[in-house]
Coordinates of C-alpha atoms in Angstrom, one line a residue:
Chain A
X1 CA 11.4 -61.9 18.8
X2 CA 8.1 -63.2 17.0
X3 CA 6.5 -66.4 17.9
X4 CA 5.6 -69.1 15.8
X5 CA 2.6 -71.7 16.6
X6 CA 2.1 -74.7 15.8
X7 CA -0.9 -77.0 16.2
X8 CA 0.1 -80.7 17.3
X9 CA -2.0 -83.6 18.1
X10 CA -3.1 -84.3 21.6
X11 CA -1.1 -87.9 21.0
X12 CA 1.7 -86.8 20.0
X13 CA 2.2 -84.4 23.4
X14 CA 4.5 -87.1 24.5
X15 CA 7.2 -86.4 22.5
X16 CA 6.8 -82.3 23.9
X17 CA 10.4 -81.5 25.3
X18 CA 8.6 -78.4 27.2
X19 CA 12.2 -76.6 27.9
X20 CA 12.1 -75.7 24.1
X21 CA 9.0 -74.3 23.8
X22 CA 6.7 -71.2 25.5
X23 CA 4.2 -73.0 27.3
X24 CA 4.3 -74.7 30.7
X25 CA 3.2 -77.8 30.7
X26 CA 0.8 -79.9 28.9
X27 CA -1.9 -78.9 31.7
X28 CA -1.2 -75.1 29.9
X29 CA -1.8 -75.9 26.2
X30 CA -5.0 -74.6 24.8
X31 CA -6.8 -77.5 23.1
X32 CA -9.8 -77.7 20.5
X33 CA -13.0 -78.5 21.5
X34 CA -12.9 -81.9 20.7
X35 CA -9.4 -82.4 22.6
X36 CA -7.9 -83.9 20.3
X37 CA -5.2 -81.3 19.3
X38 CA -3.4 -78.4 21.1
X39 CA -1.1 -75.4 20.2
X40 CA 2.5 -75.1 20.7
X41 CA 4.5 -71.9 20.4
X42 CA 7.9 -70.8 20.6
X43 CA 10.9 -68.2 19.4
X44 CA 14.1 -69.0 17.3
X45 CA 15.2 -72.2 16.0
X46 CA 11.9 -75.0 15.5
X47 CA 12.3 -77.6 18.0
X48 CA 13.4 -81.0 16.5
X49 CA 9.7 -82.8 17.7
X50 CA 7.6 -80.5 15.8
X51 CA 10.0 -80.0 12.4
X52 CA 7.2 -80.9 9.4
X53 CA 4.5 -79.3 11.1
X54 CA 2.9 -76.4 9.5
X55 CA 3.9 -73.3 10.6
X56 CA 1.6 -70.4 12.0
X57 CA 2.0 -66.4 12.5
X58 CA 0.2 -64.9 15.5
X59 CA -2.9 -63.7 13.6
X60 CA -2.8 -66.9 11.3
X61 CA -3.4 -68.7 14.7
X62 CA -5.5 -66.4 15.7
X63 CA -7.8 -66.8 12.7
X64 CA -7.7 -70.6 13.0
X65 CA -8.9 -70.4 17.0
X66 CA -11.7 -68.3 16.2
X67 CA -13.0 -71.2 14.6
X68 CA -16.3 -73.5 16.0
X69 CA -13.6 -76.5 16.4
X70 CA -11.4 -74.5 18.9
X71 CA -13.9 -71.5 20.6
X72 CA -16.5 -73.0 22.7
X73 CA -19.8 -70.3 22.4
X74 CA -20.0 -68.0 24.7
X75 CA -23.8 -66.9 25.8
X76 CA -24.2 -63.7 25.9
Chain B
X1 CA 2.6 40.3 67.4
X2 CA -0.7 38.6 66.4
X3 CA -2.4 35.6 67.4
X4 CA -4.3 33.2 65.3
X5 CA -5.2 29.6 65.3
X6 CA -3.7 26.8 63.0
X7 CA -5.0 23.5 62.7
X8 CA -2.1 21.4 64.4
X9 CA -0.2 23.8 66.5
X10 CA -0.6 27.5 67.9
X11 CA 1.8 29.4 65.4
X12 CA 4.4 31.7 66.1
X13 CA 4.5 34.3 64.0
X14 CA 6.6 36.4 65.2
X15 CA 9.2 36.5 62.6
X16 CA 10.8 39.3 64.1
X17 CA 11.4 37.5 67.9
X18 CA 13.1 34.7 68.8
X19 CA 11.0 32.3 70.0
X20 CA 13.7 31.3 72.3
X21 CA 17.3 30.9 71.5
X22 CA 16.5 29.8 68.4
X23 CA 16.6 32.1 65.6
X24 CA 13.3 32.6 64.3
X25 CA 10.5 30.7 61.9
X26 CA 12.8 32.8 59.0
X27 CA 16.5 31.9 60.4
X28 CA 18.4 28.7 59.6
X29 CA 18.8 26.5 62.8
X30 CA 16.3 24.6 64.4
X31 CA 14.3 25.9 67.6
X32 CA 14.8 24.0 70.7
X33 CA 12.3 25.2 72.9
X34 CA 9.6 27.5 73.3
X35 CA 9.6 27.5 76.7
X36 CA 8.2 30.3 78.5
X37 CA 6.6 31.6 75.5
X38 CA 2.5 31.8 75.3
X39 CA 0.4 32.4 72.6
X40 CA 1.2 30.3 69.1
X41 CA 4.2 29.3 68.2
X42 CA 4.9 27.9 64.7
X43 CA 7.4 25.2 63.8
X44 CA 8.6 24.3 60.5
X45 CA 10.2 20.7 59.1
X46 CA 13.2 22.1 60.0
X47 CA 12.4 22.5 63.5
X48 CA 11.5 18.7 63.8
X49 CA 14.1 17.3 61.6
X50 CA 15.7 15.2 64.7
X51 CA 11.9 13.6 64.9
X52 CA 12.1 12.2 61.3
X53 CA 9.5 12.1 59.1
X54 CA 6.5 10.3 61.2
X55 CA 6.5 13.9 62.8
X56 CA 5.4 14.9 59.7
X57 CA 2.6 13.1 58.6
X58 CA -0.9 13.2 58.4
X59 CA -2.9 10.4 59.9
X60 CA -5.0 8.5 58.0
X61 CA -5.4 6.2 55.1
X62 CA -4.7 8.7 51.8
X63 CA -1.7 8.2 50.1
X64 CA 1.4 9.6 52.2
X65 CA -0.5 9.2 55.4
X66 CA 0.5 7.4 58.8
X67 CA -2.0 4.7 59.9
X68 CA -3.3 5.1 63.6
X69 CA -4.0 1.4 65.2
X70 CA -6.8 0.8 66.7
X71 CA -7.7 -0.1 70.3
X72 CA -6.8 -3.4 69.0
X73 CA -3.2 -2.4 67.9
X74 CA -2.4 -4.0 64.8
X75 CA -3.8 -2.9 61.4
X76 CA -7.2 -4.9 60.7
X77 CA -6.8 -7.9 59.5
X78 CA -9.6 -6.9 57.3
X79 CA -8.2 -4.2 55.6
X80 CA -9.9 -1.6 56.9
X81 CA -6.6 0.3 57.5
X82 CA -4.9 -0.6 54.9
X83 CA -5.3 0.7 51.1
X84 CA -3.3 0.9 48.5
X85 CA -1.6 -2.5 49.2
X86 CA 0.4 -4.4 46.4
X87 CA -1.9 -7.0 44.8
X88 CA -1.2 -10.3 46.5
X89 CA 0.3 -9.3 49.4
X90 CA -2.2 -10.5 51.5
X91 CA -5.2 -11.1 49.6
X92 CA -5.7 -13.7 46.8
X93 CA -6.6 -12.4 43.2
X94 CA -8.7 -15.0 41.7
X95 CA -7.6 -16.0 37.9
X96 CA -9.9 -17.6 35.5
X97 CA -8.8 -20.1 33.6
X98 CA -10.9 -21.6 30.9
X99 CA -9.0 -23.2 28.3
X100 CA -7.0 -26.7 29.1
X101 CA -3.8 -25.1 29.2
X102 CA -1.7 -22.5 30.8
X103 CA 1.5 -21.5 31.6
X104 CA 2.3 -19.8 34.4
X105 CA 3.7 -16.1 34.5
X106 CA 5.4 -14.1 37.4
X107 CA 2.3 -12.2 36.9
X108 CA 0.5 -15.4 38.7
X109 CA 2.3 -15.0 42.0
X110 CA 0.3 -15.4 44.9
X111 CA -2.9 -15.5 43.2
X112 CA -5.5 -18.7 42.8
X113 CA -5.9 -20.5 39.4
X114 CA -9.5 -21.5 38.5
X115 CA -9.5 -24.0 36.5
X116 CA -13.0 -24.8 35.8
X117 CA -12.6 -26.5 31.9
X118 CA -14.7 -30.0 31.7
X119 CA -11.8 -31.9 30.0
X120 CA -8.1 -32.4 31.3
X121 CA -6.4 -29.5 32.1
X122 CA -2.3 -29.1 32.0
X123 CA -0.7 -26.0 33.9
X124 CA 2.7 -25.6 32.8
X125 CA 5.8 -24.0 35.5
X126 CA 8.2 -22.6 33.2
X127 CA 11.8 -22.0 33.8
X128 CA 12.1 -17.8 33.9
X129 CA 9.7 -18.0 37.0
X130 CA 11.2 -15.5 39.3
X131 CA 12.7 -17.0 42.5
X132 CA 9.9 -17.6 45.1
X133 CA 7.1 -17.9 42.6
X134 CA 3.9 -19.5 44.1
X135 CA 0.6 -19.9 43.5
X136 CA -2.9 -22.2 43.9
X137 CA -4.5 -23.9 41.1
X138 CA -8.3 -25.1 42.0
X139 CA -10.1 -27.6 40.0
X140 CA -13.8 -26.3 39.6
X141 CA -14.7 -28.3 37.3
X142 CA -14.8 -31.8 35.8
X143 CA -11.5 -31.8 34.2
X144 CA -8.5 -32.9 36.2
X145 CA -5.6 -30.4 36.7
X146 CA -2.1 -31.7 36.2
X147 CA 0.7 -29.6 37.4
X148 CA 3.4 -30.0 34.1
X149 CA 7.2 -29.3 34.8
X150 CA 8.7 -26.8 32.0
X151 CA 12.1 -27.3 30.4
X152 CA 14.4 -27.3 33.6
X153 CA 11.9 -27.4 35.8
X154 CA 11.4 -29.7 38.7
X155 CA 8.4 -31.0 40.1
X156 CA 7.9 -33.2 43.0
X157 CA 5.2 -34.2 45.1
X158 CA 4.8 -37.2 47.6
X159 CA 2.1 -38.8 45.2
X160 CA 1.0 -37.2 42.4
X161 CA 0.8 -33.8 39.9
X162 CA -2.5 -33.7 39.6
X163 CA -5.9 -32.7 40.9
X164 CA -7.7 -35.3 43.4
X165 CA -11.2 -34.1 42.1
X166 CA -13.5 -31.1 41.3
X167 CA -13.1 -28.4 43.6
X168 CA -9.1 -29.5 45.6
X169 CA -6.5 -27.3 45.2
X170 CA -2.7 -27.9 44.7
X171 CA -0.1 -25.5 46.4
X172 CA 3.0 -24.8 44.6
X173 CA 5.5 -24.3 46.6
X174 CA 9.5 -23.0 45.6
X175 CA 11.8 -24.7 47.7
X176 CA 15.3 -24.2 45.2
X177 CA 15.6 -22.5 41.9
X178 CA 13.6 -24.0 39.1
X179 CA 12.1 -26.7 41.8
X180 CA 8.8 -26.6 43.0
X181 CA 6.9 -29.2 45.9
X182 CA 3.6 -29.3 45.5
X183 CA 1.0 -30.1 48.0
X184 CA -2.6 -30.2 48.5
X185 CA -5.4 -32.5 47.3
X186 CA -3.1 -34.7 45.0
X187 CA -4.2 -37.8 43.4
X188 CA -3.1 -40.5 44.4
X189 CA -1.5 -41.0 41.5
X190 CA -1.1 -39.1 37.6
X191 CA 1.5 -36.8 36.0
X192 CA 5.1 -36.8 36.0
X193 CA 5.5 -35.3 40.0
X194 CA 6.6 -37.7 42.5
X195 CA 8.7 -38.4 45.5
X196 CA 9.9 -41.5 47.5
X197 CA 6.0 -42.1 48.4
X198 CA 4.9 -42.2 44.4
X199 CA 3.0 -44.6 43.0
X200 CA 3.9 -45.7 39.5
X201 CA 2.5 -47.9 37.3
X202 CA 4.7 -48.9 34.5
X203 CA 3.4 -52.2 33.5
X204 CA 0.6 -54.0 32.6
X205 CA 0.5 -58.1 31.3
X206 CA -0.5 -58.8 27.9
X207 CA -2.5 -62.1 26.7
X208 CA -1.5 -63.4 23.4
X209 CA -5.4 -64.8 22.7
X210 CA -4.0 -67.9 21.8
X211 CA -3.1 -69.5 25.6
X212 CA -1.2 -67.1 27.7
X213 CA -2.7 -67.4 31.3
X214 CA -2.1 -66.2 35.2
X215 CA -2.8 -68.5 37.9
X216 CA -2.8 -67.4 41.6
X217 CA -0.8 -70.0 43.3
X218 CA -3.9 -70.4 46.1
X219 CA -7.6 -69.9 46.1
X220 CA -9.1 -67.2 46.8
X221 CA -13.1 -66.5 47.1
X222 CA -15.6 -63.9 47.4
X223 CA -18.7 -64.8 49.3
X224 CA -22.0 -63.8 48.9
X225 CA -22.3 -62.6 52.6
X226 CA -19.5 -60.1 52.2
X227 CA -18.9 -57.1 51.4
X228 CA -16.4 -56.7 48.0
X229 CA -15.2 -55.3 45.1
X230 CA -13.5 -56.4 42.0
X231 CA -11.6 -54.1 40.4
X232 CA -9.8 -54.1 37.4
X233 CA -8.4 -52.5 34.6
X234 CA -8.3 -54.0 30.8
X235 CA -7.8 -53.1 27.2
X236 CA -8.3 -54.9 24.3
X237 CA -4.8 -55.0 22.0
X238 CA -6.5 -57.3 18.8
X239 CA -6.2 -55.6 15.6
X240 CA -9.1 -57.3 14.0
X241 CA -11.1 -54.2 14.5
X242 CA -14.2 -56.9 14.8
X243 CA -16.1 -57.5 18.1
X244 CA -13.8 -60.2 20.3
X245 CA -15.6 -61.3 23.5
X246 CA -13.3 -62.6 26.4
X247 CA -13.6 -64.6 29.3
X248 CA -11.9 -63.2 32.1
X249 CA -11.6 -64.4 35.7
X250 CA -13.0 -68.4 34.5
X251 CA -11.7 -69.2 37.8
X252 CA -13.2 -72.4 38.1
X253 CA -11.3 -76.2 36.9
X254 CA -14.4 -77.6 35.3
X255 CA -15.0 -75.1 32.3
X256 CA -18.3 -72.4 32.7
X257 CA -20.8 -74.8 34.3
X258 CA -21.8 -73.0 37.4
X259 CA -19.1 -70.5 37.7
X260 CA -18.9 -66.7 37.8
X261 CA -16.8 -64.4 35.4
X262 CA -16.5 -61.7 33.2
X263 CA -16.5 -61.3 29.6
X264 CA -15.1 -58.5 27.8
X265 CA -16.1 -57.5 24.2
X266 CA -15.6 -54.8 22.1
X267 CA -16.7 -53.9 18.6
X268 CA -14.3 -51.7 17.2
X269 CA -16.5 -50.4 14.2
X270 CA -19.3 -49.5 16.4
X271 CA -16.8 -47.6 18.6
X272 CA -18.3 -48.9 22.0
X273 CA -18.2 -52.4 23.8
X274 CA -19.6 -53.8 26.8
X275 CA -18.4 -56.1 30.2
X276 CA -20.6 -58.4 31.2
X277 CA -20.6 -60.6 34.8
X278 CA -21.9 -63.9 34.3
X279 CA -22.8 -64.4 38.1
X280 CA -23.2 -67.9 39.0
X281 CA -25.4 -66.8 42.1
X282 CA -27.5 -65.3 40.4
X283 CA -29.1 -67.4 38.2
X284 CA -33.1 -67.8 38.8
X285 CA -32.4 -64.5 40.8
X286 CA -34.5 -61.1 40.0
X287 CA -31.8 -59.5 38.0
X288 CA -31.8 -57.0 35.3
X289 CA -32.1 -59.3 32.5
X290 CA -34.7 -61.9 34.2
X291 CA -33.4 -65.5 35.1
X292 CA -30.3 -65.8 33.2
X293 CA -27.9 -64.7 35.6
X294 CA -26.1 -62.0 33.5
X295 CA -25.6 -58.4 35.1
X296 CA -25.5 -57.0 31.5
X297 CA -25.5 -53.2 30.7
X298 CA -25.6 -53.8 27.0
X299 CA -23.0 -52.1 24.6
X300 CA -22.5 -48.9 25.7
X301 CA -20.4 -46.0 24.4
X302 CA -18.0 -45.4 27.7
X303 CA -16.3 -48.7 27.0
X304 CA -13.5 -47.9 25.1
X305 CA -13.1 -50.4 22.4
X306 CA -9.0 -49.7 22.1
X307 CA -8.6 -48.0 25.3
X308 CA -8.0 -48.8 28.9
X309 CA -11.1 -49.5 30.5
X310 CA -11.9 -49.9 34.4
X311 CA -14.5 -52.6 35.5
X312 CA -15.7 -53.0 39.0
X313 CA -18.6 -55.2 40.5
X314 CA -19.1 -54.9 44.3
X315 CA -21.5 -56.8 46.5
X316 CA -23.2 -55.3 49.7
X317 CA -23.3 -58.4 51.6
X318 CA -27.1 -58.2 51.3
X319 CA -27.5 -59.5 47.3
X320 CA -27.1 -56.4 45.8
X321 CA -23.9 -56.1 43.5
X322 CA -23.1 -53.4 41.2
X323 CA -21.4 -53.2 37.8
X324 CA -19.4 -50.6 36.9
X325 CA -17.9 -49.9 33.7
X326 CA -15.6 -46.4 33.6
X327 CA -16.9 -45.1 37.0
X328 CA -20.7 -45.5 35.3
X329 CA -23.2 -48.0 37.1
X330 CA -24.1 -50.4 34.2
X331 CA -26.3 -52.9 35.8
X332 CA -27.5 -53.1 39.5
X333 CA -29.0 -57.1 40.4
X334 CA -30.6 -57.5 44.0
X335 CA -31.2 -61.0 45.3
X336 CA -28.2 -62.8 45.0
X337 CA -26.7 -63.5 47.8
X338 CA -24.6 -67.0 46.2
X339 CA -20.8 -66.9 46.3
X340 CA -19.2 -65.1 43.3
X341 CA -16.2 -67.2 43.8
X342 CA -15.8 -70.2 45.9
X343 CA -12.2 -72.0 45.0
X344 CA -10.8 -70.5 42.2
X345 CA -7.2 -69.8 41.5
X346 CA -7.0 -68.7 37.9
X347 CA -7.4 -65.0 37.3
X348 CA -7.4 -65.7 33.5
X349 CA -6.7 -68.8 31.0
X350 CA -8.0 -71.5 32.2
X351 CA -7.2 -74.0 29.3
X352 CA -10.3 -75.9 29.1
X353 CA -12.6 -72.8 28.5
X354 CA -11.2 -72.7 24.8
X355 CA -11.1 -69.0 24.2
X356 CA -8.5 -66.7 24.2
X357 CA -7.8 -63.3 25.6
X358 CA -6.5 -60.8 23.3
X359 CA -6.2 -58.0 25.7
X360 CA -3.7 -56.3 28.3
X361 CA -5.0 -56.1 32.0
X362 CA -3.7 -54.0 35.1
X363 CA -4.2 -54.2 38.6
X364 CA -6.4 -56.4 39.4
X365 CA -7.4 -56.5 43.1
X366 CA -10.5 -57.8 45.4
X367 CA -11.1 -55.5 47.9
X368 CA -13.0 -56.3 50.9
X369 CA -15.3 -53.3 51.0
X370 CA -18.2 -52.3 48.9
X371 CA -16.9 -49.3 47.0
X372 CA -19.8 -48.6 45.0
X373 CA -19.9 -44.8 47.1
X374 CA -16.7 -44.6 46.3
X375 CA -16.4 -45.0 42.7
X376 CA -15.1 -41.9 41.5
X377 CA -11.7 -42.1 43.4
X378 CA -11.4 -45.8 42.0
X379 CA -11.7 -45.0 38.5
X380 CA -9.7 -41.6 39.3
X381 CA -10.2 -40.1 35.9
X382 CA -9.5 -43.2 33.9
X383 CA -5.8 -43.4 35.9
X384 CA -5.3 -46.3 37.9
X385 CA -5.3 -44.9 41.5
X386 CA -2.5 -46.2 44.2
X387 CA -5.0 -48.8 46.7
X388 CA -2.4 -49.1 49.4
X389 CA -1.8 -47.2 52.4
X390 CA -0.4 -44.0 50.9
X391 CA -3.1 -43.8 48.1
X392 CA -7.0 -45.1 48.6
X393 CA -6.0 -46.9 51.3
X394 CA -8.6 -50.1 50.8
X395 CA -7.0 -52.7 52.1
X396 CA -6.9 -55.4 49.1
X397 CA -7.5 -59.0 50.2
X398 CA -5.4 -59.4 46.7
X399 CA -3.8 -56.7 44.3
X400 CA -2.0 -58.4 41.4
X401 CA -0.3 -55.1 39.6
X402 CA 0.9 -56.7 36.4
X403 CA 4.7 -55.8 36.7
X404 CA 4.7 -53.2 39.3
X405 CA 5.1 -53.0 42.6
X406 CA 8.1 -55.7 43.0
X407 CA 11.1 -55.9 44.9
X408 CA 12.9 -54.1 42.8
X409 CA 15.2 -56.7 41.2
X410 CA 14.9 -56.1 38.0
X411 CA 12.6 -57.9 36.6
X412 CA 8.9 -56.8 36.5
X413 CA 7.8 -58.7 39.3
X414 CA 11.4 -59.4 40.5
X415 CA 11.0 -63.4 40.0
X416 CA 11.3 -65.8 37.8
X417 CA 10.1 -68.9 39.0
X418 CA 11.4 -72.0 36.3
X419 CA 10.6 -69.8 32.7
X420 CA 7.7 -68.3 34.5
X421 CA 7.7 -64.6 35.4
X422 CA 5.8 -64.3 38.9
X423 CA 2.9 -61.3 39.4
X424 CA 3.1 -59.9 42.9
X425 CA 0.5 -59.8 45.2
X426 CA 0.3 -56.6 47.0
X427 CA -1.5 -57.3 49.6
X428 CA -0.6 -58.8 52.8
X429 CA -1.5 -62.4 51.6
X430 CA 1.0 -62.5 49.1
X431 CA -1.1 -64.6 47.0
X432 CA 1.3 -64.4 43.9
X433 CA 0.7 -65.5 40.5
X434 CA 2.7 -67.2 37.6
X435 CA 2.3 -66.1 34.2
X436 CA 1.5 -69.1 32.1
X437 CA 2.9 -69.9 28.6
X438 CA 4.9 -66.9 28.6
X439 CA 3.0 -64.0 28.3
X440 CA 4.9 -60.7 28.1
X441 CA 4.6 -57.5 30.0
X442 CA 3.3 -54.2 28.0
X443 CA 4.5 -50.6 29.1
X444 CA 0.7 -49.6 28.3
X445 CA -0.9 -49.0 31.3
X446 CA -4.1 -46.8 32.7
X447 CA -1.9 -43.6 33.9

């Protein structure tokens, strides 16, 4: 089954009913830099809290986290 | 009557006496004794004929003859007696073999297989093998040797069906029609042969690049006055095709600042990639790239940009450490003799690092030895080798085998633990793991 992503903000985390979507617990989520916002994903039916939120495909994520406002640099 | 002298007896010519109450070298029945007689007497076959044919023969080693022993008694083991032997019965004929495949023919019985072909080589058993077929397949040369079952044909072995390296042997042995054990320098792991002491490997745990994650439910460290080895398999899965860098191993809570890990990049066009350890201990050491604390090989052609790729870095205890990257040293740094890691827990994904790991990885263990000398057997031709007792037989301080090696349940690791799937430790610390966020399992492994 696919997964769909969605990118919420950091204050709205509160309203996360965490049984309905893939990731653990808000100590899990992958957040911007800034820490302001965080990813949700998850399969089937869109959970009620995050209905109205723009909807992502894996490698429309993807593209989105390869950006400077969500990947720190890495020195190399 | 005349006399005259023959070469094995003194002949009786006397065709017109008896020689006694026989009838005669011309007549029909057998003599039965000559005694009393003097001069030569001379028997025919059909004097003999209750002797049977030994009394017959010549002695010596043409073709008819009886062998005489020795004052040791047996025929020489060296074949000094013995000619005209069938080929095989006791002494190997050495085959060839230069190509990377063959199937095997009644006309291989008993002999020895050279393999000596620098890539992987497959011999095949086929199923019209008379009964009792056997034979010896040598590796001499770089390419492993796998040992292949044909339609029908079974295979087993207590580990592998393949070569352990250049120059072991493998013994195939019929022990029921069609079925073959084989034994010898196996691998300790690779092809399709095994028995109730195989190692398998069957999964591998894939990150989504977005936040999947594994984290060890206790700490675990590597010091800078021990002897280790990290070892562990990965390969990238992102379909970009463009160079992805990855943080693997970020083991630390407070982001990089100060901590040691890995990073894994690939550039897909370029058709090479590179690891690199960012070694917190070594920073202001003498290292191969001066003061920045990077063992760092630079993108290099044996790193498989889609493939699996093995990585291990090993300390000596005395601040040299080692990377290696496909059983090839990449970078060698002396002078560190920091911790690598001091309390870390998460193998990969810790959140606050903000990147993502696109990429598969497979047994990852920490193995309280220096391997470096023994490099070969851990890369094992690009197949993930078995590190317990019945395989290499390191004794891991933690093996985390990514879906394998469970109780047998069901599951990959047998466990679920809430929604999250649990990752074994093999070792004897049971240090298990939880996948984080739901990251799945893959059935592409290194084997």
């Amino acid at each position: 089954m696919s997964r769909t992503y969605v990118i919420i903000d950091s204050s709205e985390l509160s309203s996360v009913n965490f049984s309905e979507v893939l990731e653990t617990s808000a100590d899990t989520l992958r957040y911007n830099i800034a820490g302001i916002q965080a990813v949700l994903k998850f399969e089937g039916d869109t959970p009620s809290f995050l209905e109205g939120k723009t909807q992502y495909s894996h490698s429309e994520i993807l593209a989105i986290l390869a950006g400077e406002e969500w990947t720190g640099p890495i020195d190399h | 009557m005349r006399y005259g002298n023959s070469i094995d007896t003194i002949g009786y010519v006397g065709a017109e006496e008896d020689a006694s109450t026989g009838t005669g070298a011309g007549g029909d029945a057998p003599v039965q004794s000559v005694a009393g007689k003097v001069g030569a007497v001379t028997l025919t076959t059909n004097d003999v004929s209750g002797l049977g044919t030994a009394a017959t023969k010549n002695v010596g080693t043409a073709s008819g003859n009886l062998v005489e022993l020795d004052e040791i008694g047996l025929p020489a083991l060296n074949g000094s007696q013995l000619t005209n032997l069938p080929v095989g019965s006791l002494f190997n004929t050495i085959v060839a073999e230069t190509t990377t495949a063959r199937t095997l023919s009644d006309a291989d019985c008993g002999k020895v297989i050279v393999c000596s072909n620098e890539n992987a080589i497959t011999v095949t058993i086929p199923t019209d093998l008379t009964a009792g077929f056997n034979c010896t397949v040598v590796q001499s040369g770089a390419g492993q040797v796998t040992i292949a079952a044909g339609t029908s044909v079974s295979v087993q072995s207590y580990s592998s069906s393949a070569t352990k390296g250049q120059y072991s042997a493998i013994n195939i042995i019929p022990f029921a029609s069609n079925s073959y054990v084989l034994e010898g320098d196996l691998a300790a792991s690779g092809g399709s042969g095994s028995g109730s002491g195989s190692f398998t490997n069957t999964n591998s745990l894939q990150f989504d690049g977005v936040d999947d994650g594994l984290l060890a439910d206790s700490s675990f460290q590597l010091s800078g006055a021990s002897k280790w080895t990290v070892s562990f398999w990965i390969q990238n899965h992102s379909p970009s095709g463009n160079e992805n860098t990855y943080a693997i191993f970020n083991s630390e809570s407070t982001g990089y600042a100060g901590n040691s890990y890995f990073q894994f990049l690939t550039r897909a066009p370029n058709n090479d990639g590179s690891i690199i350890v960012i070694d917190s201990s070594i920073v202001a050491a003498n290292n191969s790239r001066g003061t920045d604390g990077y063992a760092y090989p630079g993108y290099a052609s044996n790193v498989s940009p889609s493939g699996w790729n093995h990585v291990a870095y090993t300390n000596d205890g005395s601040g040299t450490r080692n990377l290696y990257i496909n059983n090839i040293l990449g970078a060698t740094i002396t002078g560190c003799t920091g911790d690598f890691f001091t309390d870390g827990n998460w193998i990969y994904g810790k959140p606050s690092t903000h990147t993502g790991l696109q990429a598969r990885l497979d047994e990852v263990a920490l193995i309280p030895s220096d391997l470096s000398e023994s490099m070969a057997d851990l890369y094992n031709f690009g197949i993930a080798p078995d590190l317990g007792a019945d395989g290499l037989n390191v004794n891991p301080t933690h093996w985390w085998r990514m879906g394998d090696g469970a109780d047998g349940s069901g599951n990959p690791d047998g466990t679920v633990v809430g929604d999250e799937a649990q990752i074994y430790d093999m070792s004897e610390n049971s240090n298990h793991a939880s996948v984080k966020n739901q990251g799945s399992f893959s059935t592409d492994t290194p084997s």
